[in-house]
Coordinates of C-alpha atoms and ligand atoms in Angstrom, one line a residue:
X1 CA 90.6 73.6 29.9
X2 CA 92.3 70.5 31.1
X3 CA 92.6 70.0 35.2
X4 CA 95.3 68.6 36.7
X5 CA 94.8 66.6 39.3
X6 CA 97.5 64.9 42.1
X7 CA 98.2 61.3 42.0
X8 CA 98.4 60.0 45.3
X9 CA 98.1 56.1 46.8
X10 CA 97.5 55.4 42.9
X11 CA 94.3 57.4 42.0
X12 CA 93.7 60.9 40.5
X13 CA 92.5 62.9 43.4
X14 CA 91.7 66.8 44.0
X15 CA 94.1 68.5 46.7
X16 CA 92.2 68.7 49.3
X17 CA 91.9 72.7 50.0
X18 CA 90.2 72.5 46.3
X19 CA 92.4 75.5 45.3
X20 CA 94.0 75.9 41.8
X21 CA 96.2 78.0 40.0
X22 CA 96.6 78.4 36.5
X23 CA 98.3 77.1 34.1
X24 CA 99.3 79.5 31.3
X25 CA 100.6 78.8 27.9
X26 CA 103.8 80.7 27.1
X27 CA 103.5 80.7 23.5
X28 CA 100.3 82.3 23.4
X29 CA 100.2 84.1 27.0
X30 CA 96.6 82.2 28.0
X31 CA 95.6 80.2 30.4
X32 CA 94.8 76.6 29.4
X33 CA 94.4 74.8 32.2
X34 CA 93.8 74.9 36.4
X35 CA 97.1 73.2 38.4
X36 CA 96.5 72.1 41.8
X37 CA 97.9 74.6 44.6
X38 CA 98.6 71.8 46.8
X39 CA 99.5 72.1 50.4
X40 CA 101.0 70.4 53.6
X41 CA 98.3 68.2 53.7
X42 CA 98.3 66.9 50.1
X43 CA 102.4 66.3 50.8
X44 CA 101.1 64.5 54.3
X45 CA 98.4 62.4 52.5
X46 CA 101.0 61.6 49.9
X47 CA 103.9 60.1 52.5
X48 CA 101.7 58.0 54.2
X49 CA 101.0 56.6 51.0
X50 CA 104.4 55.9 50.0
X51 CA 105.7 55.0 53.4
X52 CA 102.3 52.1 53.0
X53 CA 103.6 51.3 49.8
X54 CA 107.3 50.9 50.7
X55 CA 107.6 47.2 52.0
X56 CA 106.1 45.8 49.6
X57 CA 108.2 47.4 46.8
X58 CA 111.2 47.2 48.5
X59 CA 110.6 43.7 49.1
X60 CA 110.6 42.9 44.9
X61 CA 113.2 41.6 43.6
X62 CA 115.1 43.6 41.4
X63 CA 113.8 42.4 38.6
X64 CA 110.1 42.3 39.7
X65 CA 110.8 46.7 39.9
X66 CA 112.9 46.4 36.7
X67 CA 109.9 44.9 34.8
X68 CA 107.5 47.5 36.2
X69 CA 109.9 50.5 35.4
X70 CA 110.1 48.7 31.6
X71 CA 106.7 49.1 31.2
X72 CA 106.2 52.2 32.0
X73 CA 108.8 53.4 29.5
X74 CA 106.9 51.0 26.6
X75 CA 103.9 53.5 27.3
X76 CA 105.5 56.5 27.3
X77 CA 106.9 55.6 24.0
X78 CA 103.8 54.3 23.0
X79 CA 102.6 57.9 23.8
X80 CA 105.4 60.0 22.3
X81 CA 103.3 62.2 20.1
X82 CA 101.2 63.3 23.0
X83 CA 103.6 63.7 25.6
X84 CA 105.6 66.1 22.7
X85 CA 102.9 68.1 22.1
X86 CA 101.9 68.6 25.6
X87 CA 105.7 69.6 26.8
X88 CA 105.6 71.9 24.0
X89 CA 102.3 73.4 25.1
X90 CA 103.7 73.3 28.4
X91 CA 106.6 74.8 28.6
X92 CA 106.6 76.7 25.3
X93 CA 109.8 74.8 23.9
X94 CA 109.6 73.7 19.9
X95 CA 107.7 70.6 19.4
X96 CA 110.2 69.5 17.2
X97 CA 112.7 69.2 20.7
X98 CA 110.7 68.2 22.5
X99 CA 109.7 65.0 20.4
X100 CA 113.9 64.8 19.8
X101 CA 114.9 65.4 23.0
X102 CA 112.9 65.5 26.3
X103 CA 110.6 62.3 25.3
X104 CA 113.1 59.9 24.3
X105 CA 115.1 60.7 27.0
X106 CA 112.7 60.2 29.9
X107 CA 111.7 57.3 28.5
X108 CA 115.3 56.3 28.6
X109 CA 115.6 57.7 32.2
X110 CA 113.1 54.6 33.0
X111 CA 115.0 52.3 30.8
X112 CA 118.2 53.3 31.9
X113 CA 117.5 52.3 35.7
X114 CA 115.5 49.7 34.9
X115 CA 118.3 47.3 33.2
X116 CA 121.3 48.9 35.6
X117 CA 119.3 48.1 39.0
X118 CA 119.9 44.6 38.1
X119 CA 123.5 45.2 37.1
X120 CA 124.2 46.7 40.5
X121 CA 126.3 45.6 42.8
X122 CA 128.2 46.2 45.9
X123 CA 131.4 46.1 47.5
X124 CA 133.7 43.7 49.2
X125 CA 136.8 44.3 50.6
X126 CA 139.3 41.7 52.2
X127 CA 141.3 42.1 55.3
X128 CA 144.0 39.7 53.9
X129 CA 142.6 36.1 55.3
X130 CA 141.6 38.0 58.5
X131 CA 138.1 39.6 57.8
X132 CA 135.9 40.0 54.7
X133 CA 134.0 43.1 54.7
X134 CA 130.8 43.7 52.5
X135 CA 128.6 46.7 51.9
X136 CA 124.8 45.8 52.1
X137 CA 123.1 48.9 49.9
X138 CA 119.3 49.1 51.1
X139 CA 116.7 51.7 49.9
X140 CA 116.3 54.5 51.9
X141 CA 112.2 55.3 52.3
X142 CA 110.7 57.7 51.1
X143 CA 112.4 59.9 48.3
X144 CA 111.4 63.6 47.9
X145 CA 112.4 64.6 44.0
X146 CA 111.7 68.1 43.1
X147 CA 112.6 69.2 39.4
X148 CA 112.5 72.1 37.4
X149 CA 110.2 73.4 34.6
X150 CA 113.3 73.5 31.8
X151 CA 113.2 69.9 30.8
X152 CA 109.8 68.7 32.7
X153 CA 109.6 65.1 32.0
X154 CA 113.4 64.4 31.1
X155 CA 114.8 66.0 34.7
X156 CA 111.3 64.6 36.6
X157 CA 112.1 61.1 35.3
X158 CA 116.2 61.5 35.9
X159 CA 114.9 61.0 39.4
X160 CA 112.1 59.2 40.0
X161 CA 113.2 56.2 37.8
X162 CA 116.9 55.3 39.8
X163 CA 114.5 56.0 43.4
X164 CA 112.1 53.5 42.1
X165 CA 114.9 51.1 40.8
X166 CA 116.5 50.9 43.9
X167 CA 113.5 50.1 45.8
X168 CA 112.1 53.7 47.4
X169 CA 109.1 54.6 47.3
X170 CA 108.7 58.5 46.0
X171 CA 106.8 61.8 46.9
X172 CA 107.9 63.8 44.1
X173 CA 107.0 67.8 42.5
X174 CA 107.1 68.9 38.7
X175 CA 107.4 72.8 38.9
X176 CA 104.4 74.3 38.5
X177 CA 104.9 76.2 35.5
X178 CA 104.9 72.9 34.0
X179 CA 103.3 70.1 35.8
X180 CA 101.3 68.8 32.3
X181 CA 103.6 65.6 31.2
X182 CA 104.1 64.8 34.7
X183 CA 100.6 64.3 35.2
X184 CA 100.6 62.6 31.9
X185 CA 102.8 60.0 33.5
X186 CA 100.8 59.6 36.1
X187 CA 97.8 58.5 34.2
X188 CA 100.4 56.1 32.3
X189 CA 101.4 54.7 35.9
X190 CA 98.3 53.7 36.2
X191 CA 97.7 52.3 32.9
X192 CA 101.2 50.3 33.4
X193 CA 100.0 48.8 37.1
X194 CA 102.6 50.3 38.9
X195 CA 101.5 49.4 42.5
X196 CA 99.6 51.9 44.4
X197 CA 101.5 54.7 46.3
X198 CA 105.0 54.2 45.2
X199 CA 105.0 56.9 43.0
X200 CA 102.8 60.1 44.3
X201 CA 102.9 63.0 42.3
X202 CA 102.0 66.3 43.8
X203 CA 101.3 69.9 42.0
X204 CA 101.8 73.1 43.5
X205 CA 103.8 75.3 44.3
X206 CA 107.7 75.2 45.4
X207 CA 107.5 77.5 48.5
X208 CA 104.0 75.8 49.3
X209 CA 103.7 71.6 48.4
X210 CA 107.9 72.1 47.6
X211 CA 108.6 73.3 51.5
X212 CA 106.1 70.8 52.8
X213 CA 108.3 67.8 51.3
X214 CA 111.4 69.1 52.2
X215 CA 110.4 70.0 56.1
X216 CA 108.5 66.6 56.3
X217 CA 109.9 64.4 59.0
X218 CA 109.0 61.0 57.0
X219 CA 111.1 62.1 53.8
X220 CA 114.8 61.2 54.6
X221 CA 116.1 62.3 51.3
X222 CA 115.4 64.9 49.2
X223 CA 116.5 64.9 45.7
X224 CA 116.8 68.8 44.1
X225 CA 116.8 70.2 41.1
X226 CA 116.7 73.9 40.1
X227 CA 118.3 77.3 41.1
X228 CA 121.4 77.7 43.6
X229 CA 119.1 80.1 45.6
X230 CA 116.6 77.5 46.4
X231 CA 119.1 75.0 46.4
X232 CA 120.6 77.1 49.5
X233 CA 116.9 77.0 51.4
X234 CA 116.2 73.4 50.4
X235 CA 119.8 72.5 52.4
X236 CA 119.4 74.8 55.0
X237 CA 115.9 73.5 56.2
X238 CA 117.1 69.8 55.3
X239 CA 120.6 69.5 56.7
X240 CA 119.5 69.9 60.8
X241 CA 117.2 67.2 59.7
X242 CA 120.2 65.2 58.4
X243 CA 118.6 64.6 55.3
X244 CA 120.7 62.8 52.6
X245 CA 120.8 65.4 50.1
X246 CA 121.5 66.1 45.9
X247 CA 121.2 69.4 44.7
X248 CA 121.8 69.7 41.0
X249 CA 121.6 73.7 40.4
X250 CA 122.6 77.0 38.2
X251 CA 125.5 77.3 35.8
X252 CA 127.2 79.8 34.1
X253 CA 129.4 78.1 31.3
X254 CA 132.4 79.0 29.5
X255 CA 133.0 77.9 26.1
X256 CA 136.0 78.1 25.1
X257 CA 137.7 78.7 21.8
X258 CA 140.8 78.2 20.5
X259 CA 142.4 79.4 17.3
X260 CA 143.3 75.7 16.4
X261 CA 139.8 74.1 16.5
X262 CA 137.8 72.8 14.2
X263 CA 135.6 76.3 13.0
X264 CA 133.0 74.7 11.3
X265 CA 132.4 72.6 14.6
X266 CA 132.9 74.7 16.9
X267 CA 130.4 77.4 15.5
X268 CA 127.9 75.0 14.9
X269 CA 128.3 73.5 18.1
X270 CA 128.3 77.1 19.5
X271 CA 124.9 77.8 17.9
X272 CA 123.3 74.8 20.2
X273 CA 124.8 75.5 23.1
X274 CA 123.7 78.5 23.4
X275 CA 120.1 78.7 21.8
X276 CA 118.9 75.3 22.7
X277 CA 116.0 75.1 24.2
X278 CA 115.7 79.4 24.2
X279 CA 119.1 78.9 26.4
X280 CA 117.1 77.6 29.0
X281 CA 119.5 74.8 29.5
X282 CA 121.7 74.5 33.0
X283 CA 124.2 73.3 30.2
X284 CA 124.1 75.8 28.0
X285 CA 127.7 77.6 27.3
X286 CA 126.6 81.4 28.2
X287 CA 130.2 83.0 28.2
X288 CA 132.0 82.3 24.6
X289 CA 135.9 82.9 25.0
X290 CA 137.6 83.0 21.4
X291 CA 141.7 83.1 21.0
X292 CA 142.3 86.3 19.2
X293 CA 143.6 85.3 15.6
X294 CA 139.9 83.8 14.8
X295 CA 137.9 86.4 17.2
X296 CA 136.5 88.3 14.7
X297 CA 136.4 85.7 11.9
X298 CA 134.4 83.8 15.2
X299 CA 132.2 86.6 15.3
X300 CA 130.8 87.9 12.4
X301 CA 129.8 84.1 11.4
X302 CA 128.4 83.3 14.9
X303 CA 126.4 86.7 14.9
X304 CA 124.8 86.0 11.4
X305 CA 123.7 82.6 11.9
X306 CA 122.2 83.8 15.5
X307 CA 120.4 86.5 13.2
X308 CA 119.2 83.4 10.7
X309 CA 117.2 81.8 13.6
X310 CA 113.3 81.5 13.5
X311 CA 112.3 82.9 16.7
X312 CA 108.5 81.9 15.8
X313 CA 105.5 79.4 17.0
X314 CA 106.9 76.6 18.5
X315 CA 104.0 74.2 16.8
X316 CA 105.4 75.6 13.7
X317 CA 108.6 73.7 12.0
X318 CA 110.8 75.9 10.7
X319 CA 111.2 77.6 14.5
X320 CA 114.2 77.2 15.7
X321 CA 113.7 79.6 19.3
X322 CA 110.3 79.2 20.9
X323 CA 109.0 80.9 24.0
X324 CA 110.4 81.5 27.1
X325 CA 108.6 79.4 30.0
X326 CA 106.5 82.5 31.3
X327 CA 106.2 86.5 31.3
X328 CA 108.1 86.4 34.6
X329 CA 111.1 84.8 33.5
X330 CA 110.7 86.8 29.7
X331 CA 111.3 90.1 32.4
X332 CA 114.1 88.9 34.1
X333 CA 115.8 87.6 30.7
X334 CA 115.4 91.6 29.0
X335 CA 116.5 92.8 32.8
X336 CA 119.5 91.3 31.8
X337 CA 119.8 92.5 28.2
X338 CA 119.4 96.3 30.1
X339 CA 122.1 95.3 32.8
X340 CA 124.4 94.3 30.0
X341 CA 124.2 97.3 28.1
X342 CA 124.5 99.3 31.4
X343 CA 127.4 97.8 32.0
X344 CA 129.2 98.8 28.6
X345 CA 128.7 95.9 26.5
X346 CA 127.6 96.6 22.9
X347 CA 124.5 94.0 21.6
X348 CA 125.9 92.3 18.1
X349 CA 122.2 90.5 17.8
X350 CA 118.8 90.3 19.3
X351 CA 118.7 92.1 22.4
X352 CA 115.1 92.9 22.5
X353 CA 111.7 91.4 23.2
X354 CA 110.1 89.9 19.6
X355 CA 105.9 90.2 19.3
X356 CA 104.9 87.9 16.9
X357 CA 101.8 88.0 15.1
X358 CA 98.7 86.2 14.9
X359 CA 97.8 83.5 18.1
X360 CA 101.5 84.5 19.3
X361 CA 100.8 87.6 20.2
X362 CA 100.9 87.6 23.3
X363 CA 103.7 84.6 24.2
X364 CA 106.9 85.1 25.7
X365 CA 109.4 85.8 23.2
X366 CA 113.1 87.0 22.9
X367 CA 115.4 87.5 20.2
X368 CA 118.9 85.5 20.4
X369 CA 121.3 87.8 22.0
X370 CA 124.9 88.2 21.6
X371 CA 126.9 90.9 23.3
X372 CA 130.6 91.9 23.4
X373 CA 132.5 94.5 25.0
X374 CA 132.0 93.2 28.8
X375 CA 134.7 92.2 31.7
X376 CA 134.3 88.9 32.9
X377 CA 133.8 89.6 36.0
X378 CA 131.1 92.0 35.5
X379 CA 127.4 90.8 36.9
X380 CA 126.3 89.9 33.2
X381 CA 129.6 87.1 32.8
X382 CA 129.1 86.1 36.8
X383 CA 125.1 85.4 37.3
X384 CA 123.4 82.9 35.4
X385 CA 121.0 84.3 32.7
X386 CA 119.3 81.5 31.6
X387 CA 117.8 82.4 28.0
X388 CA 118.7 82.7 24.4
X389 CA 121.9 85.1 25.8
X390 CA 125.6 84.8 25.3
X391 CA 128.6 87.5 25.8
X392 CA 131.6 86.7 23.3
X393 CA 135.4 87.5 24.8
X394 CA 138.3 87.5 23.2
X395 CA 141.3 85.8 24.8
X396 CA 145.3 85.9 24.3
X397 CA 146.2 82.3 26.3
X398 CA 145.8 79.4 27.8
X399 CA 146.2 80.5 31.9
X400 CA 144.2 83.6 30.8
X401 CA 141.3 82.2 29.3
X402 CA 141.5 79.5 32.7
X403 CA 141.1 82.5 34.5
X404 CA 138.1 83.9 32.6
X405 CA 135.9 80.1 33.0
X406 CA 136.9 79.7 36.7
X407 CA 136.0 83.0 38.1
X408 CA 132.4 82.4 38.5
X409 CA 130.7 80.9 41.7
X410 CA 129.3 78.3 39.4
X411 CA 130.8 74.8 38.3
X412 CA 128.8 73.0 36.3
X413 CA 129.9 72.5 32.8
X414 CA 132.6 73.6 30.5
X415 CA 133.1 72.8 26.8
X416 CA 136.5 73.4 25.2
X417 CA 137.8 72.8 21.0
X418 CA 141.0 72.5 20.4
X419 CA 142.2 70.0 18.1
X420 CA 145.7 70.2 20.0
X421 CA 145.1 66.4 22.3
X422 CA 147.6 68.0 25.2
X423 CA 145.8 70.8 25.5
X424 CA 142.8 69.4 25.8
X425 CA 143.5 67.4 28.2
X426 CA 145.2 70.0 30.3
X427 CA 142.8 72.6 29.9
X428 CA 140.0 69.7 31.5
X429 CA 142.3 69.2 34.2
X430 CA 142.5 72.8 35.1
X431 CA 138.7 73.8 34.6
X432 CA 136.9 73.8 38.1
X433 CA 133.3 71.9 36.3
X434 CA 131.9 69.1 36.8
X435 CA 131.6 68.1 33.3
X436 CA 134.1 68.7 30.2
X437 CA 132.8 68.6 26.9
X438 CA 135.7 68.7 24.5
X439 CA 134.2 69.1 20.5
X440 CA 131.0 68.4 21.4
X441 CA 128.1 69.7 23.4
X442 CA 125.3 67.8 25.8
X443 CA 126.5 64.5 24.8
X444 CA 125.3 62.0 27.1
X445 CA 126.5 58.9 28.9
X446 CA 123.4 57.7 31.2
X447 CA 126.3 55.7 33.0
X448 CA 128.7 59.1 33.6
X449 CA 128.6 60.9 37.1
X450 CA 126.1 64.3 36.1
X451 CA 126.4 67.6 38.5
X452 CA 128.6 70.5 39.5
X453 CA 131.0 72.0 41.4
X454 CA 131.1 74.8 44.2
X455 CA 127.3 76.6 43.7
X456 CA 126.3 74.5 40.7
X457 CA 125.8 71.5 43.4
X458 CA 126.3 69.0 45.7
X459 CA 126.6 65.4 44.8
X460 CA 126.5 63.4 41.3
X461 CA 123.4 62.0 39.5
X462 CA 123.2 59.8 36.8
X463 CA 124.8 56.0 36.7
X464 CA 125.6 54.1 39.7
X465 CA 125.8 57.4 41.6
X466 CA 122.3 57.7 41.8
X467 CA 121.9 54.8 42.4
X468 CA 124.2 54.9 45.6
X469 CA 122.5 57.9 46.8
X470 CA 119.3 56.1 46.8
X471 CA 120.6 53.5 49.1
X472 CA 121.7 53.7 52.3
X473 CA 125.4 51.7 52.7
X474 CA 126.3 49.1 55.7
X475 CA 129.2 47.5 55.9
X476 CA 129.1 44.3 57.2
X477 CA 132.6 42.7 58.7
X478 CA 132.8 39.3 58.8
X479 CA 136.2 37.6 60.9
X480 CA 137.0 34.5 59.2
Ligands
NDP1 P1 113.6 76.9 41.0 O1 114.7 76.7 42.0 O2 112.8 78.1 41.1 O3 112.6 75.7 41.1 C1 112.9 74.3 41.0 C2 111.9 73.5 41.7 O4 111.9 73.7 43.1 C3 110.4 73.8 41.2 O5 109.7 72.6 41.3 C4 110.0 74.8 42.3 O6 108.6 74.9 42.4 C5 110.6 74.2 43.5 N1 110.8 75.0 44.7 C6 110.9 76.4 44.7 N2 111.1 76.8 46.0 C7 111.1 75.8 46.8 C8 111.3 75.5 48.2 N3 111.5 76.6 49.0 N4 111.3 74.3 48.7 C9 111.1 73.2 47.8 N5 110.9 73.4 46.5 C10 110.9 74.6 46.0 O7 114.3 76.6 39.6 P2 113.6 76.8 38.2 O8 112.4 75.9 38.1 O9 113.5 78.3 37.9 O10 114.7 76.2 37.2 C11 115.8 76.9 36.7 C12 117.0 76.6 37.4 O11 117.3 75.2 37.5 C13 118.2 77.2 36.8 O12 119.0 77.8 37.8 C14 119.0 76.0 36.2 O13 120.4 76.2 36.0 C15 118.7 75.0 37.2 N6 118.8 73.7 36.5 C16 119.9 72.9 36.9 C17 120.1 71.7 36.3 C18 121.3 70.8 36.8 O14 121.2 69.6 36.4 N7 122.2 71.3 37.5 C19 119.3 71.2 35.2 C20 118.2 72.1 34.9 C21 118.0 73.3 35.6 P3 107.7 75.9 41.5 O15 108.4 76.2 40.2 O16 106.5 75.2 41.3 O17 107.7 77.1 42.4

């Protein structure tokens, strides 16, 4: 049984209540481990650290921080093996992704901001030979980064890193269903002399430790990622405090079809994009629109290649769907498998929970689902489902199929094949998301603006927008 502990003014300390809560291992259903159930008081003892630790790390240069942020990426790729295994653990994701995907990319994340903070620079604009204007971009204070349990280290790292680089010092919470690489990060803080106090990691949970950053008076920003219903409480506690605020939220995206793609592509594509990760993914294409002529060509191959996937141990490495991150969020998944069916649709695959033998009996497993047969604008093809579930909808044209992607509350990502380069084009122009992927899925650009539109978000990570949201702009005018 491993406890976690908070990391606060540099050192491993208890939360000072001395209450935990468990932390359960969804492949297996046990408990493993004790998480701290931190409070205000952890969140209080944590600010004043970071607000001690600001001038000094605000006062580096650029490339003192850069250095510091380098090293700690060295050790978390020094540590890859572990840090796989214990996301796996964790959040119940295979441990094949999770050394693929979420490791590499939060060291990245570190490496990323590390070289672009001393890239970064701001604006001047002339008044003719009147005036020169210039923007001085200073760090902000403290930063409040809240992440989700989905991709632990990779979306707790997408923040913390461009805070640090630009010279805040952070308060930040992993979600409690997973706190385990975040603490392992803390422990590699340490080992990598990062000064004392400029990162503090708290456990616990989001309506506890979570509130208790986002209602503290000595956090100016708060930088959010998870659902759009918490999103909505996060901005309407933070916004009379005129907090700067990013939200990054829930998605519900369309993938869209057309009779003139690539098949091979966009099936194989299709099979990521909607069973990565169990469809736990804010990215994940969760409404499939196909143009009639290759609908059910589309469907019969998309349906037995969804069958063909290992739902199965997610040590093991032939498993291609592991658990889901906990019982709760198994329930919610199969509520929606019962709504869909309520609501008319007919299940092509999966559509049940799948008890696995051996130690995995009792984990958190669901079958890859596909259903057909609904409206889109019934509550399965509008609210985000976030599991191994897609809908499939055939489509006639171009303005209808627009229609169909728009009509959600949700904005966050689209992906579209065509191999028609008009179209393509025009069909990204017209699609109300915040990222396009056209013949491709969830490929990344570190430097592109990252987030949604209308409930999938407010503001842009990623890039120099991160970085200009952890700085606070003054413009300096200067008459010549
Ligand atoms: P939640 O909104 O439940 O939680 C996100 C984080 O916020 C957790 O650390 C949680 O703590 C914390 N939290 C919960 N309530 C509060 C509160 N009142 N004040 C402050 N913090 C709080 O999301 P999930 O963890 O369930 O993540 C899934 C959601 O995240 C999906 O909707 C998904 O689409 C979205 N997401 C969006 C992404 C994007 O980039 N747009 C990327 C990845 C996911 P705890 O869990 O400990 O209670």
């Amino acid at each position: 049984m491993e406890t976690i502990r908070n990391y606060i003014g540099g050192k491993l300390v208890e939360p000072a209540a001395g209450q935990y809560l468990d932390n359960v291992n969804p492949a297996t259903g046990e408990v493993y481990g004790q998480i701290p159930d931190s409070d205000a008081t952890d969140i209080e003892a944590a600010t004043k650290a970071a607000k001690e630790a600001f001038a000094s790390w605000s006062s580096l240069s650029n490339e003192e921080r850069s250095k510091h942020l380098l090293a700690v990426a060295d050790l978390i790729d020094q540590n890859h093996e572990k840090l796989a295994m214990a996301e796996s653990v964790d959040n119940g994701k295979p441990l094949k992704l999770a050394g693929r995907v979420d490791i590499p990319r939060a060291s990245a994340n570190f490496r990323f901001f590390a070289t672009a903070i001393v890239h970064f620079s701001s604006e001047s604009h002339m008044m003719g030979d009147e005036a020169i204007n210039y923007t001085q971009r200073s760090p902000v204070g403290v930063a409040g980064c809240i992440s989700p349990w989905n991709l632990p280290l990779y979306l707790f790292t997408w923040k913390i890193a461009p805070a640090l680089a630009a010279g805040n010092t952070v308060v930040a919470k992993p979600s409690e269903l997973t706190p385990m690489t975040a603490y392992l990060l803390s422990a590699l803080c340490i080992e990598a002399g990062l000064p004392a106090g400029v990162l503090n990691i708290v456990h616990g949970l989001g309506t506890k430790a979570g509130q208790a950053i986002v209602e503290h008076p000595e956090i100016p920003m708060i930088s959010f990622t998870g659902g759009t219903n918490t999103g909505k409480s996060i901005a309407a506690t933070a916004a009379p405090m005129f907090k700067k605020l990013s939200l990054e939220l829930g998605g519900k995206n369309p993938n869209i079809i057309f009779a003139d793609c690539d098949f091979d592509l966009a099936l194989k594509t299709s099979i990521h994009s909607s069973f990565s990760n169990q469809g736990e993914i804010c990215l994940c294409g969760s409404r499939i629109y196909v143009e009639r002529p290759i609908y059910e060509k589309f469907k019969e191959e998309f349906v037995a290649r969804t069958k063909a996937l290992t739902v199965g141990d997610p040590l093991e490495d032939g498993t291609k769907v592991g658990a889901l991150v906990s019982k709760g969020h198994m329930e919610k998944v199969l509520s929606y498998i019962d709504l869909a069916k309520e609501e008319g649709g007919t299940i092509l695959a999966g559509g049940e929970q799948v008890k696995l033998n051996g130690r995995c009996n009792n984990g958190f497993y669901v079958a890859p689902t596909v259903v057909e047969g609904l409206d889109h604008t019934c509550r399965t093809n509008q609210e985000e489902v976030f599991g191994p579930f897609v809908t499939l909808t055939p489509f006639d044209s171009e303005d209808e199929v627009i229609e169909y992607a728009n009509s959600t509350n949700y904005g966050l990502s689209a992906t579209v094949y065509t191999e028609n380069l008009k179209r393509a084009h025009t069909v990204a122009a017209r699609l109300k998301s915040g990222i396009v992927w056209i013949n491709c899925w969830l490929l990344r650009d570190l430097r592109t603006p990252f987030g949604g539109m209308k409930q999938s978000g407010v503001g842009r990570e990623g890039g120099l927008e991160a970085l200009r949201f952890f700085t606070e702009p003054k413009n300096v005018c200067v008459k010549i």
